[in-house]
Every structure is written in C-alpha cells, then in structure tokens.
Amino acid sequence: KNQVEQSPQSLIILEGKNCTLQCNYTVSPFSNLRWYKQDTGRGPVSLTIMTFSENTKSNGRYTATLDADTKQSSLHITASQLSDSASYICVVSPYNAGNNRKLIWGLGTSLAVNP
Amino acid sequence: EPEVTQTPSHQVTQMGQEVILRCVPISNHLYFYWYRQILGQKVEFLVSFYNNEISEKSEIFDDQFSVERPDGSNFTLKIRSTKLEDSAMYFCASSSQGFSYEQYFGPGTRLTVT
C-alpha cells in the first residue's frame, strides 16, 4: 500500500537553530517527492519538488534530500526563524498514468520555533 | 504573482443543507483539484478535473459531491446534503499540467456543519 510516514510528529526549536525533518515512503515507482509548508488554517505552499533522479534541492534556507534506494527524504531548515513555525508535509506523486493519479500525503511534522 | 483564490473563507451550514464552495484557479492552468483536511488529519484527495470532466476521484467523493466549471474562471464543489463529518478545510488547487506537476493551492474554505 502506498504510504508516506513522517517524523518527528512535532518539534520545538529555538530561533536561529537548525533542524531536520524526516520522511519515509513506500510509494513505488514514484514520479517526484515534494515538501510543502502549511501555516495553520492556510493552504499548503510548495517548498521543493524532486524527481527520483535528484539527490538534493534547495530553496533558500530549506534543503531537501532524497535517497530513492532507501525511500527516504529529509528537509533541513537552516537558521530557523519564527515564521518557520508551521506544518511541513511530505508528498509523493506515484508514477502511474492509470487509475491512481493522485498524490500520497504524509501527516506532517508540526514545527514550533520559539524566541 | 498569480494565485488560487477561494470563497467563502468560512461557511457554517446546518446538517442536510447544500453548500457550494467556489474557487478561481490560476488563469492558464488546465487541471483542477479539490482536497479536504479534517482538523489534525492528513490532506485527502477528493477529485481532479480536466477538459470539463472528472479525471480521478476518491472513495470520499460519493454521489453527494459534484464539481463544475460553470464558466472560464470558476471551479466549484457542491455538497448536496451536508453531514457533520463533512466539517473540514476544503482546498482547491490547480496545475498547468497533470497531477504529477506542481499544484498550487488556495487558502481554503473552512466548512462547519452543525
């Protein structure tokens, strides 16, 4: 069954610190893996999108890595800011043009950055 | 920068009533989606829409749900007879190409069924 699992479920860090969020998936084959940021009560906003052949992709202070062999991805946030407080969701797009054309969503990691 | 918009931001309705949630996708996008998110749970896919027809739907999207693109800009989700368990955030998204490409999400409509 296609699944996406994230850890930790929640995380509290101090402003200025770095953190790494984890994503394990069982979707195979897959087309791409995305990380979204979702502020409370708002829609998800894309941070990175990586194909199976990419190992790393950066977007400012956000760096995502992908290991397609172990089916793991991570999102590293550098020099955290208060505005980074949000839920970070890992989403996998299956490589399937048949009847399963939908994204597989993780539950997200809730990050709180404290002053 | 173009963005997806949704109205209303919050809708309160009584059980059994019909609701219509509205979305204006990004103007040159061709693929449209509805998702929902119950508080504290995963985002769930409801339906995708392309070329004026449903291309994919989930088991959640039963006969009580329908989608429509009534004109060149709006994309609507109708729930015919709301239930308490329909209370959730509903997100509209659009993409220029198929589901595996970048999807841009609207701010959501919070539906509360009492």
Coordinates of N, CA and C in Angstrom, one line a residue:
Chain A
K1 N 0.8 -1.2 0.0 CA 0.0 0.0 0.0 C 0.9 1.2 0.0
N2 N 0.6 2.2 -0.8 CA 1.3 3.5 -0.9 C 1.1 4.3 0.4
Q3 N 2.2 4.5 1.1 CA 2.2 5.3 2.3 C 3.3 6.3 2.4
V4 N 3.1 7.3 3.2 CA 4.2 8.3 3.5 C 4.1 8.5 5.0
E5 N 5.2 8.3 5.7 CA 5.3 8.5 7.1 C 6.4 9.5 7.4
Q6 N 6.0 10.4 8.4 CA 6.9 11.5 8.7 C 7.3 11.4 10.2
S7 N 8.5 11.9 10.5 CA 8.9 12.0 11.9 C 9.9 13.2 12.0
P8 N 9.9 13.8 13.2 CA 9.0 13.6 14.3 C 7.6 14.1 14.0
Q9 N 6.7 13.8 14.9 CA 5.3 14.3 14.7 C 5.3 15.8 15.0
S10 N 6.1 16.2 16.0 CA 6.2 17.6 16.3 C 7.6 17.9 16.9
L11 N 7.9 19.2 16.8 CA 9.3 19.6 17.1 C 9.3 21.0 17.6
I12 N 10.0 21.3 18.6 CA 10.2 22.6 19.1 C 11.6 23.0 19.1
I13 N 12.0 24.1 18.5 CA 13.4 24.5 18.5 C 13.5 26.0 18.8
L14 N 14.7 26.5 19.1 CA 14.9 27.9 19.4 C 15.2 28.6 18.1
E15 N 14.8 29.8 18.0 CA 15.1 30.7 16.8 C 16.6 30.7 16.6
G16 N 16.9 30.5 15.3 CA 18.3 30.5 14.9 C 19.0 29.1 14.8
K17 N 18.3 28.1 15.4 CA 18.8 26.8 15.3 C 18.4 26.1 14.0
N18 N 19.1 25.0 13.7 CA 18.8 24.2 12.5 C 18.0 23.0 12.9
C19 N 17.3 22.4 12.0 CA 16.5 21.2 12.3 C 16.4 20.4 11.0
T20 N 16.1 19.1 11.2 CA 15.9 18.2 10.1 C 14.7 17.4 10.3
L21 N 13.8 17.3 9.3 CA 12.6 16.6 9.3 C 12.7 15.4 8.4
Q22 N 12.1 14.3 8.8 CA 12.3 13.0 8.0 C 11.0 12.6 7.4
C23 N 11.2 11.9 6.3 CA 10.0 11.3 5.5 C 10.4 10.0 5.0
N24 N 9.7 8.9 5.2 CA 9.8 7.6 4.7 C 8.6 7.3 3.8
Y25 N 8.8 6.7 2.7 CA 7.7 6.4 1.8 C 7.8 5.0 1.3
T26 N 6.6 4.4 0.9 CA 6.6 3.1 0.3 C 6.1 3.2 -1.1
V27 N 5.9 4.4 -1.6 CA 5.3 4.6 -3.0 C 6.4 4.2 -4.0
S28 N 6.0 3.2 -4.9 CA 6.9 2.8 -5.9 C 6.2 2.2 -7.1
P29 N 6.6 2.6 -8.3 CA 7.5 3.6 -8.5 C 6.9 5.0 -8.3
F30 N 7.8 6.0 -8.2 CA 7.2 7.3 -8.0 C 7.8 8.3 -9.0
S31 N 7.1 9.4 -9.2 CA 7.5 10.4 -10.2 C 8.3 11.5 -9.5
N32 N 7.8 12.0 -8.4 CA 8.5 13.0 -7.7 C 8.1 13.1 -6.2
L33 N 8.9 13.8 -5.4 CA 8.6 13.9 -4.0 C 8.7 15.4 -3.7
R34 N 7.7 15.9 -2.9 CA 7.6 17.3 -2.6 C 7.5 17.5 -1.1
W35 N 8.0 18.7 -0.8 CA 7.8 19.2 0.6 C 6.9 20.4 0.5
Y36 N 5.9 20.5 1.4 CA 5.0 21.6 1.5 C 5.1 22.2 2.9
K37 N 5.0 23.5 2.9 CA 4.8 24.2 4.2 C 3.4 24.6 4.3
Q38 N 2.8 24.3 5.5 CA 1.4 24.7 5.7 C 1.2 25.5 7.0
D39 N 1.0 26.8 6.9 CA 0.7 27.6 8.1 C -0.7 27.2 8.6
T40 N -0.9 27.4 9.8 CA -2.2 27.0 10.5 C -3.4 27.7 9.8
G41 N -4.3 26.9 9.3 CA -5.5 27.4 8.7 C -5.3 27.9 7.3
R42 N -4.2 27.6 6.7 CA -3.9 28.0 5.3 C -3.7 26.9 4.4
G43 N -3.6 27.1 3.1 CA -3.3 26.1 2.1 C -1.8 25.8 2.1
P44 N -1.5 24.5 1.7 CA 0.0 24.2 1.5 C 0.7 25.0 0.5
V45 N 1.9 25.3 0.7 CA 2.8 26.1 -0.2 C 4.0 25.2 -0.5
S46 N 4.3 25.0 -1.8 CA 5.4 24.2 -2.2 C 6.7 24.8 -1.8
L47 N 7.6 23.9 -1.2 CA 9.0 24.3 -0.9 C 10.0 23.8 -1.9
T48 N 9.9 22.5 -2.2 CA 10.8 21.8 -3.1 C 10.0 20.7 -3.8
I49 N 10.4 20.4 -5.0 CA 9.9 19.2 -5.7 C 11.1 18.5 -6.4
M50 N 11.3 17.2 -6.1 CA 12.4 16.5 -6.6 C 12.0 15.2 -7.4
T51 N 12.6 15.0 -8.5 CA 12.3 13.8 -9.2 C 13.2 12.7 -8.6
F52 N 12.9 11.4 -9.0 CA 13.6 10.3 -8.4 C 15.1 10.3 -8.7
S53 N 15.5 11.1 -9.7 CA 17.0 11.1 -10.1 C 17.7 12.2 -9.3
E54 N 17.0 13.1 -8.6 CA 17.7 14.2 -7.9 C 18.0 13.7 -6.4
N55 N 19.1 14.2 -5.9 CA 19.5 13.9 -4.6 C 19.3 15.0 -3.6
T56 N 19.3 16.2 -4.1 CA 19.2 17.3 -3.2 C 18.6 18.5 -4.0
K57 N 17.9 19.3 -3.3 CA 17.3 20.6 -3.9 C 17.2 21.6 -2.8
S58 N 17.6 22.8 -3.1 CA 17.5 23.9 -2.1 C 16.5 25.0 -2.5
N59 N 15.9 25.6 -1.5 CA 15.1 26.8 -1.7 C 15.3 27.7 -0.5
G60 N 16.3 28.6 -0.7 CA 16.7 29.5 0.4 C 17.2 28.7 1.6
R61 N 16.6 28.8 2.7 CA 17.1 28.1 3.9 C 16.6 26.7 4.0
Y62 N 15.8 26.3 3.1 CA 15.3 24.9 3.0 C 16.1 24.1 2.1
T63 N 16.6 22.9 2.5 CA 17.3 22.0 1.7 C 16.6 20.6 1.8
A64 N 16.2 20.0 0.7 CA 15.6 18.7 0.8 C 16.6 17.7 0.2
T65 N 16.6 16.5 0.8 CA 17.4 15.4 0.2 C 16.6 14.2 -0.1
L66 N 17.0 13.4 -1.0 CA 16.2 12.3 -1.4 C 17.2 11.1 -1.6
D67 N 16.9 10.0 -1.0 CA 17.6 8.7 -1.3 C 16.5 7.7 -1.8
A68 N 16.5 7.5 -3.1 CA 15.5 6.7 -3.7 C 15.7 5.2 -3.4
D69 N 16.9 4.9 -3.1 CA 17.2 3.5 -2.7 C 16.6 3.1 -1.4
T70 N 16.7 3.9 -0.4 CA 16.2 3.6 0.9 C 14.8 4.2 1.1
K71 N 14.3 4.9 0.1 CA 13.0 5.6 0.1 C 12.9 6.5 1.3
Q72 N 13.8 7.4 1.4 CA 13.8 8.4 2.5 C 14.1 9.7 1.9
S73 N 13.5 10.7 2.6 CA 13.8 12.1 2.2 C 13.9 12.9 3.5
S74 N 14.6 14.0 3.5 CA 14.7 14.8 4.7 C 14.6 16.3 4.2
L75 N 14.1 17.1 5.1 CA 14.0 18.5 4.9 C 14.8 19.2 6.0
H76 N 15.9 19.9 5.6 CA 16.7 20.6 6.6 C 16.4 22.1 6.5
I77 N 16.2 22.7 7.7 CA 15.9 24.1 7.8 C 17.1 24.7 8.5
T78 N 17.7 25.7 7.9 CA 18.9 26.4 8.5 C 18.5 27.7 9.1
A79 N 19.1 28.0 10.2 CA 18.9 29.3 10.9 C 17.5 29.7 11.0
S80 N 16.7 28.9 11.7 CA 15.3 29.0 11.8 C 14.8 30.4 12.2
Q81 N 13.6 30.7 11.7 CA 13.0 32.0 12.1 C 11.6 31.7 12.6
L82 N 11.1 32.7 13.3 CA 9.8 32.5 14.0 C 8.7 32.1 12.9
S83 N 8.9 32.7 11.7 CA 7.9 32.5 10.6 C 8.0 31.1 10.1
D84 N 9.0 30.3 10.5 CA 9.1 28.9 10.0 C 8.1 28.0 10.8
S85 N 7.5 28.5 11.9 CA 6.5 27.7 12.6 C 5.4 27.4 11.7
A86 N 5.2 26.1 11.5 CA 4.2 25.6 10.5 C 4.2 24.1 10.5
S87 N 3.4 23.5 9.7 CA 3.4 22.1 9.5 C 4.2 21.8 8.2
Y88 N 5.1 20.9 8.2 CA 5.8 20.5 7.0 C 5.4 19.2 6.5
I89 N 4.9 19.1 5.3 CA 4.3 17.9 4.8 C 5.1 17.3 3.6
C90 N 5.3 16.0 3.7 CA 6.0 15.3 2.6 C 4.9 14.7 1.7
V91 N 5.0 14.8 0.4 CA 4.0 14.3 -0.5 C 4.7 13.6 -1.7
V92 N 4.2 12.4 -2.0 CA 4.8 11.7 -3.1 C 3.8 11.5 -4.2
S93 N 4.3 11.7 -5.4 CA 3.5 11.5 -6.6 C 3.9 10.2 -7.3
P94 N 2.9 9.3 -7.3 CA 3.2 8.0 -7.9 C 3.5 8.1 -9.4
Y95 N 4.3 7.2 -9.9 CA 4.5 7.2 -11.4 C 3.5 6.2 -11.9
N96 N 2.3 6.7 -12.3 CA 1.3 5.8 -12.7 C 0.3 6.6 -13.5
A97 N 0.2 6.3 -14.8 CA -0.8 7.0 -15.6 C -2.1 6.3 -15.7
G98 N -2.3 5.3 -14.8 CA -3.5 4.6 -14.9 C -4.6 5.2 -14.0
N99 N -5.1 4.4 -13.1 CA -6.2 4.9 -12.2 C -5.8 5.3 -10.8
N100 N -4.5 5.7 -10.7 CA -4.1 6.1 -9.4 C -3.4 7.4 -9.5
R101 N -4.0 8.4 -10.2 CA -3.4 9.6 -10.4 C -3.7 10.6 -9.3
K102 N -3.1 10.3 -8.1 CA -3.3 11.3 -7.0 C -2.1 11.2 -6.1
L103 N -1.9 12.4 -5.5 CA -0.7 12.5 -4.6 C -0.9 11.7 -3.3
I104 N 0.2 11.2 -2.7 CA 0.1 10.5 -1.5 C 0.7 11.4 -0.4
W105 N -0.1 11.8 0.6 CA 0.3 12.8 1.6 C 0.7 12.2 2.9
G106 N 1.7 12.8 3.5 CA 2.1 12.5 4.9 C 1.3 13.3 5.8
L107 N 1.4 13.0 7.1 CA 0.6 13.7 8.1 C 1.3 15.0 8.5
G108 N 2.5 15.1 8.2 CA 3.2 16.4 8.5 C 4.0 16.4 9.8
T109 N 5.0 17.2 9.9 CA 5.7 17.5 11.2 C 5.3 18.9 11.6
S110 N 4.8 19.1 12.8 CA 4.5 20.4 13.3 C 5.7 21.0 13.9
L111 N 6.2 22.1 13.4 CA 7.4 22.7 13.9 C 7.0 24.0 14.6
A112 N 7.5 24.2 15.8 CA 7.3 25.4 16.5 C 8.7 26.0 16.8
V113 N 8.9 27.3 16.3 CA 10.2 28.0 16.6 C 9.9 29.0 17.6
N114 N 10.6 28.9 18.7 CA 10.4 29.8 19.9 C 11.5 30.8 20.0
P115 N 11.2 32.0 20.4 CA 12.3 33.1 20.5 C 13.2 32.7 21.6
Chain B
E1 N 2.1 38.0 -8.4 CA 2.1 36.5 -8.8 C 0.7 35.9 -8.8
P2 N 0.4 35.2 -9.8 CA -0.9 34.6 -9.9 C -1.2 33.6 -8.7
E3 N -2.4 33.6 -8.2 CA -2.7 32.7 -7.1 C -4.1 32.1 -7.2
V4 N -4.3 31.0 -6.5 CA -5.7 30.4 -6.5 C -6.4 31.1 -5.4
T5 N -7.7 31.5 -5.7 CA -8.5 32.1 -4.6 C -9.7 31.2 -4.4
Q6 N -10.2 31.3 -3.1 CA -11.4 30.6 -2.7 C -12.3 31.4 -1.9
T7 N -13.6 31.2 -2.1 CA -14.7 31.8 -1.4 C -15.8 30.9 -1.0
P8 N -16.4 31.0 0.1 CA -16.0 31.9 1.2 C -14.8 31.4 2.0
S9 N -14.3 32.2 2.9 CA -13.2 31.6 3.7 C -13.7 30.7 4.8
H10 N -15.0 31.0 5.2 CA -15.6 30.2 6.3 C -17.1 30.1 6.0
Q11 N -17.6 28.9 6.0 CA -19.0 28.6 5.7 C -19.6 27.8 6.9
V12 N -20.6 28.3 7.5 CA -21.3 27.5 8.5 C -22.7 27.1 7.9
T13 N -23.0 25.8 8.0 CA -24.3 25.4 7.5 C -24.9 24.3 8.4
Q14 N -26.2 24.1 8.3 CA -26.8 23.1 9.1 C -26.8 21.7 8.3
M15 N -26.8 20.7 9.1 CA -26.8 19.3 8.5 C -28.0 19.2 7.5
G16 N -27.7 18.6 6.4 CA -28.7 18.4 5.4 C -28.8 19.5 4.3
Q17 N -28.2 20.6 4.6 CA -28.2 21.7 3.6 C -27.2 21.5 2.5
E18 N -27.4 22.2 1.4 CA -26.5 22.1 0.3 C -25.5 23.3 0.4
V19 N -24.2 23.0 0.1 CA -23.3 24.1 0.1 C -22.5 24.1 -1.2
I20 N -22.1 25.2 -1.7 CA -21.2 25.4 -2.8 C -20.0 26.1 -2.5
L21 N -18.9 25.5 -2.7 CA -17.6 26.1 -2.4 C -17.0 26.6 -3.7
R22 N -16.5 27.8 -3.8 CA -16.0 28.3 -5.0 C -14.5 28.6 -5.0
C23 N -14.0 28.4 -6.2 CA -12.5 28.5 -6.4 C -12.3 29.2 -7.8
V24 N -11.3 30.1 -7.8 CA -10.8 30.6 -9.1 C -9.4 30.2 -9.2
P25 N -9.2 29.2 -10.1 CA -7.8 28.7 -10.3 C -6.9 29.7 -11.0
I26 N -5.6 29.4 -11.1 CA -4.7 30.3 -11.9 C -5.1 30.2 -13.3
S27 N -5.1 31.4 -14.0 CA -5.8 31.5 -15.2 C -5.4 30.6 -16.4
N28 N -4.1 30.3 -16.5 CA -3.7 29.5 -17.6 C -3.5 28.0 -17.2
H29 N -4.0 27.6 -16.1 CA -4.0 26.3 -15.7 C -5.1 25.5 -16.2
L30 N -4.8 24.2 -16.5 CA -5.8 23.3 -17.1 C -6.4 22.2 -16.2
Y31 N -5.7 21.9 -15.1 CA -6.0 20.8 -14.2 C -6.5 21.4 -12.9
F32 N -7.5 20.9 -12.3 CA -8.1 21.4 -11.1 C -8.4 20.3 -10.1
Y33 N -8.3 20.6 -8.9 CA -8.4 19.6 -7.8 C -9.1 20.2 -6.6
W34 N -9.8 19.3 -5.9 CA -10.3 19.6 -4.6 C -9.8 18.6 -3.6
Y35 N -9.3 19.1 -2.5 CA -8.9 18.3 -1.4 C -9.6 18.8 -0.1
R36 N -9.6 17.9 0.9 CA -10.1 18.3 2.2 C -9.1 17.9 3.3
Q37 N -9.2 18.6 4.4 CA -8.4 18.3 5.5 C -9.2 18.4 6.8
I38 N -9.5 17.3 7.4 CA -10.1 17.4 8.7 C -9.1 17.7 9.7
L39 N -9.5 18.5 10.7 CA -8.6 19.1 11.7 C -7.7 18.0 12.3
G40 N -6.3 18.2 12.2 CA -5.4 17.3 12.7 C -5.1 16.0 11.9
Q41 N -5.7 16.0 10.7 CA -5.5 14.8 9.9 C -4.8 15.1 8.6
K42 N -4.5 14.1 7.8 CA -3.8 14.3 6.5 C -4.7 15.0 5.5
V43 N -4.1 15.7 4.6 CA -4.8 16.2 3.4 C -5.3 15.0 2.6
E44 N -6.6 15.1 2.2 CA -7.2 14.0 1.5 C -7.7 14.4 0.1
F45 N -7.3 13.7 -0.9 CA -7.7 14.0 -2.3 C -9.2 13.7 -2.4
L46 N -9.9 14.6 -3.1 CA -11.3 14.4 -3.4 C -11.5 14.1 -4.9
V47 N -11.0 15.0 -5.7 CA -11.3 14.9 -7.2 C -10.4 15.7 -8.0
S48 N -10.1 15.2 -9.2 CA -9.4 16.0 -10.2 C -10.3 16.2 -11.4
F49 N -10.0 17.3 -12.1 CA -10.9 17.7 -13.2 C -10.1 18.3 -14.3
Y50 N -10.3 17.8 -15.5 CA -9.6 18.3 -16.7 C -10.5 18.2 -17.9
N51 N -10.4 19.2 -18.8 CA -11.1 19.2 -20.0 C -12.6 19.0 -19.8
N52 N -13.1 19.7 -18.7 CA -14.5 19.7 -18.4 C -15.1 18.3 -17.9
E53 N -14.2 17.5 -17.4 CA -14.7 16.3 -16.9 C -13.8 15.8 -15.7
I54 N -14.4 14.9 -14.9 CA -13.7 14.4 -13.8 C -12.7 13.4 -14.3
S55 N -11.4 13.5 -13.9 CA -10.4 12.6 -14.4 C -10.0 11.5 -13.3
E56 N -10.3 11.9 -12.1 CA -10.0 10.9 -11.0 C -10.8 11.4 -9.8
K57 N -11.3 10.4 -9.0 CA -12.0 10.8 -7.8 C -11.7 9.7 -6.7
S58 N -11.8 10.1 -5.5 CA -11.5 9.2 -4.4 C -12.8 8.6 -3.9
E59 N -12.7 7.7 -3.0 CA -13.9 7.0 -2.4 C -14.7 8.0 -1.6
I60 N -14.1 9.0 -1.1 CA -14.8 10.1 -0.4 C -15.8 10.8 -1.3
F61 N -15.5 10.9 -2.5 CA -16.2 11.7 -3.5 C -17.4 10.9 -4.0
D62 N -18.5 10.8 -3.1 CA -19.6 10.0 -3.5 C -20.7 10.8 -4.2
D63 N -21.9 10.3 -4.3 CA -22.9 11.0 -5.0 C -23.4 12.3 -4.4
Q64 N -23.0 12.5 -3.2 CA -23.3 13.8 -2.5 C -22.4 15.0 -3.0
F65 N -21.3 14.6 -3.7 CA -20.4 15.6 -4.1 C -20.5 15.8 -5.7
S66 N -20.3 17.0 -6.1 CA -20.2 17.2 -7.5 C -19.3 18.4 -7.8
V67 N -18.7 18.5 -9.0 CA -17.9 19.6 -9.3 C -18.3 20.2 -10.7
E68 N -18.0 21.4 -10.8 CA -18.5 22.1 -12.1 C -17.5 23.2 -12.4
R69 N -17.4 23.4 -13.7 CA -16.6 24.6 -14.1 C -17.7 25.4 -14.9
P70 N -18.5 26.3 -14.3 CA -19.6 26.9 -14.9 C -19.2 27.9 -16.0
D71 N -18.0 28.5 -15.9 CA -17.6 29.5 -16.8 C -16.0 29.3 -17.0
G72 N -15.4 30.3 -17.6 CA -14.0 30.1 -17.9 C -13.1 30.3 -16.7
S73 N -13.6 30.7 -15.6 CA -12.7 31.1 -14.5 C -13.1 30.3 -13.2
N74 N -14.3 30.0 -12.9 CA -14.7 29.4 -11.6 C -14.7 27.9 -11.7
F75 N -14.4 27.3 -10.5 CA -14.4 25.8 -10.3 C -15.1 25.6 -9.0
T76 N -16.2 24.9 -9.0 CA -17.0 24.8 -7.8 C -17.1 23.3 -7.3
L77 N -17.2 23.2 -6.0 CA -17.5 21.9 -5.3 C -18.9 22.1 -4.6
K78 N -19.8 21.2 -5.0 CA -21.1 21.2 -4.3 C -21.2 20.0 -3.4
I79 N -21.7 20.2 -2.2 CA -22.1 19.1 -1.4 C -23.6 19.2 -1.2
R80 N -24.3 18.2 -1.7 CA -25.8 18.3 -1.8 C -26.5 18.3 -0.4
S81 N -26.1 17.4 0.5 CA -26.8 17.3 1.8 C -25.7 17.0 2.8
T82 N -25.3 18.1 3.4 CA -24.1 18.0 4.3 C -24.3 17.2 5.5
K83 N -23.2 16.5 5.9 CA -23.3 15.7 7.2 C -22.3 16.4 8.1
L84 N -22.4 16.0 9.4 CA -21.5 16.5 10.4 C -20.0 16.2 10.0
E85 N -19.8 15.0 9.5 CA -18.4 14.6 9.2 C -17.9 15.3 7.9
D86 N -18.6 16.2 7.3 CA -18.1 17.0 6.2 C -17.4 18.2 6.7
S87 N -17.5 18.5 8.0 CA -16.8 19.6 8.5 C -15.3 19.4 8.3
A88 N -14.6 20.4 7.7 CA -13.2 20.3 7.3 C -12.8 21.5 6.6
M89 N -11.5 21.6 6.3 CA -11.0 22.7 5.4 C -11.0 22.1 4.0
Y90 N -11.5 22.8 3.1 CA -11.5 22.3 1.7 C -10.6 23.2 0.9
F91 N -9.7 22.6 0.2 CA -8.7 23.3 -0.6 C -8.9 23.0 -2.0
C92 N -8.8 24.0 -2.8 CA -8.8 23.9 -4.3 C -7.3 24.1 -4.7
A93 N -7.0 23.4 -5.8 CA -5.6 23.5 -6.3 C -5.7 23.5 -7.8
S94 N -4.7 24.0 -8.5 CA -4.6 23.9 -9.9 C -3.2 23.7 -10.4
S95 N -3.1 23.1 -11.6 CA -1.7 22.9 -12.1 C -1.8 23.1 -13.6
S96 N -0.7 23.5 -14.2 CA -0.7 23.7 -15.7 C -0.7 22.4 -16.5
Q97 N -0.1 21.4 -15.8 CA -0.1 20.1 -16.5 C -0.7 19.1 -15.5
G98 N -0.5 17.8 -15.7 CA -1.2 16.8 -14.9 C -0.8 16.7 -13.4
F99 N -1.4 15.8 -12.7 CA -1.3 15.7 -11.3 C 0.1 15.6 -10.7
S100 N 1.0 15.1 -11.5 CA 2.4 14.9 -11.0 C 3.2 16.2 -11.1
Y101 N 2.6 17.2 -11.7 CA 3.3 18.5 -11.8 C 2.9 19.4 -10.6
E102 N 3.6 20.5 -10.5 CA 3.4 21.4 -9.4 C 1.9 21.8 -9.3
Q103 N 1.4 21.6 -8.1 CA 0.0 22.1 -7.8 C 0.0 23.3 -6.9
Y104 N -0.8 24.3 -7.2 CA -0.8 25.5 -6.4 C -2.2 25.5 -5.7
F105 N -2.1 25.7 -4.4 CA -3.2 25.6 -3.5 C -3.8 27.0 -3.2
G106 N -5.1 27.0 -3.0 CA -5.8 28.2 -2.5 C -5.7 28.2 -1.0
P107 N -6.2 29.3 -0.4 CA -6.2 29.4 1.1 C -7.1 28.6 1.9
G108 N -8.1 28.0 1.1 CA -9.1 27.1 1.8 C -10.4 27.7 2.2
T109 N -11.4 26.9 2.3 CA -12.7 27.3 2.9 C -12.9 26.3 4.1
R110 N -13.1 27.0 5.2 CA -13.4 26.2 6.4 C -14.9 25.9 6.5
L111 N -15.3 24.7 6.3 CA -16.8 24.3 6.4 C -17.1 23.7 7.7
T112 N -18.1 24.3 8.4 CA -18.5 23.8 9.6 C -20.0 23.4 9.5
V113 N -20.3 22.2 9.8 CA -21.7 21.6 9.7 C -22.2 21.4 11.1
T114 N -23.3 22.1 11.4 CA -23.8 22.0 12.7 C -25.1 21.2 12.8

